[in-house]
PDB file of C-alpha atoms in Angstrom:
ATOM      1  CA  UNK K1278     252.937  12.455 159.001  1.00  0.00           C
ATOM      2  CA  UNK K1279     252.500  16.387 159.685  1.00  0.00           C
ATOM      3  CA  UNK K1280     253.679  19.120 157.307  1.00  0.00           C
ATOM      4  CA  UNK K1281     255.317  20.700 160.373  1.00  0.00           C
ATOM      5  CA  UNK K1282     253.105  23.920 159.706  1.00  0.00           C
ATOM      6  CA  UNK K1283     252.384  24.477 163.269  1.00  0.00           C
ATOM      7  CA  UNK K1284     256.152  25.094 163.879  1.00  0.00           C
ATOM      8  CA  UNK K1285     255.858  28.216 161.606  1.00  0.00           C
ATOM      9  CA  UNK K1286     252.241  29.284 162.120  1.00  0.00           C
ATOM     10  CA  UNK K1287     252.208  29.822 165.822  1.00  0.00           C
ATOM     11  CA  UNK K1288     254.991  31.647 166.196  1.00  0.00           C
ATOM     12  CA  UNK K1289     254.227  33.846 163.164  1.00  0.00           C
ATOM     13  CA  UNK K1290     250.593  34.443 164.776  1.00  0.00           C
ATOM     14  CA  UNK K1291     252.541  35.581 168.024  1.00  0.00           C
ATOM     15  CA  UNK K1292     254.830  37.902 166.191  1.00  0.00           C
ATOM     16  CA  UNK K1293     252.331  39.440 164.066  1.00  0.00           C
ATOM     17  CA  UNK K1294     250.058  40.014 167.281  1.00  0.00           C
ATOM     18  CA  UNK K1295     252.779  41.440 169.150  1.00  0.00           C
ATOM     19  CA  UNK K1296     253.698  43.685 165.986  1.00  0.00           C
ATOM     20  CA  UNK K1297     250.295  45.006 165.651  1.00  0.00           C
ATOM     21  CA  UNK K1298     249.969  46.012 168.979  1.00  0.00           C
ATOM     22  CA  UNK K1299     253.566  47.945 169.094  1.00  0.00           C
ATOM     23  CA  UNK K1300     252.192  49.509 166.025  1.00  0.00           C
ATOM     24  CA  UNK K1301     249.093  50.657 167.449  1.00  0.00           C
ATOM     25  CA  UNK K1302     250.737  51.904 170.267  1.00  0.00           C
ATOM     26  CA  UNK K1303     253.167  54.097 168.159  1.00  0.00           C
ATOM     27  CA  UNK K1304     250.321  55.121 166.097  1.00  0.00           C
ATOM     28  CA  UNK K1305     248.666  56.278 169.397  1.00  0.00           C
ATOM     29  CA  UNK K1306     251.845  58.534 170.434  1.00  0.00           C
ATOM     30  CA  UNK K1307     252.277  59.823 166.802  1.00  0.00           C
ATOM     31  CA  UNK K1308     250.166  59.379 163.577  1.00  0.00           C
ATOM     32  CA  UNK K1309     248.564  56.432 162.097  1.00  0.00           C
ATOM     33  CA  UNK K1310     250.564  57.132 159.264  1.00  0.00           C
ATOM     34  CA  UNK K1311     253.597  56.261 160.936  1.00  0.00           C
ATOM     35  CA  UNK K1312     252.284  53.542 162.403  1.00  0.00           C
ATOM     36  CA  UNK K1313     251.552  52.028 158.971  1.00  0.00           C
ATOM     37  CA  UNK K1314     255.007  52.928 158.248  1.00  0.00           C
ATOM     38  CA  UNK K1315     256.088  50.652 160.813  1.00  0.00           C
ATOM     39  CA  UNK K1316     253.852  48.037 160.320  1.00  0.00           C
ATOM     40  CA  UNK K1317     254.736  47.354 157.026  1.00  0.00           C
ATOM     41  CA  UNK K1318     258.146  46.167 157.032  1.00  0.00           C
ATOM     42  CA  UNK K1319     257.542  44.579 160.707  1.00  0.00           C
ATOM     43  CA  UNK K1320     254.844  42.204 159.317  1.00  0.00           C
ATOM     44  CA  UNK K1321     255.206  41.603 155.861  1.00  0.00           C
ATOM     45  CA  UNK K1322     258.950  41.101 155.689  1.00  0.00           C
ATOM     46  CA  UNK K1323     259.369  38.090 157.794  1.00  0.00           C
ATOM     47  CA  UNK K1324     256.412  36.555 156.542  1.00  0.00           C
ATOM     48  CA  UNK K1325     257.787  37.309 152.867  1.00  0.00           C
ATOM     49  CA  UNK K1326     260.948  35.467 154.191  1.00  0.00           C
ATOM     50  CA  UNK K1327     259.159  32.279 154.914  1.00  0.00           C
ATOM     51  CA  UNK K1328     257.324  32.065 152.059  1.00  0.00           C
ATOM     52  CA  UNK K1329     260.566  32.253 150.103  1.00  0.00           C
ATOM     53  CA  UNK K1330     262.306  29.783 152.135  1.00  0.00           C
ATOM     54  CA  UNK K1331     259.384  27.346 151.311  1.00  0.00           C
ATOM     55  CA  UNK K1332     259.413  27.731 147.951  1.00  0.00           C
ATOM     56  CA  UNK K1333     263.083  27.539 147.681  1.00  0.00           C
ATOM     57  CA  UNK K1334     262.902  24.264 149.957  1.00  0.00           C
ATOM     58  CA  UNK K1335     260.270  22.711 147.719  1.00  0.00           C
ATOM     59  CA  UNK K1336     262.632  23.153 144.938  1.00  0.00           C
ATOM     60  CA  UNK K1337     260.242  25.455 143.062  1.00  0.00           C
ATOM     61  CA  UNK K1338     262.926  28.528 143.096  1.00  0.00           C
TER      62      UNK K1338
END
């Protein structure tokens, strides 16, 4: 049996890719610091949410 990780990893990959492209576009029009400011919460908060939910579902939290 599979763990179902593909249902999380594939959409997360597309999300991160699209967010990275958006942040590069923002950085081109403004500054790279502004692009990094947008990239940090857009990319890392959903990833952290998935990890926290996984830890909670496993019963470790």
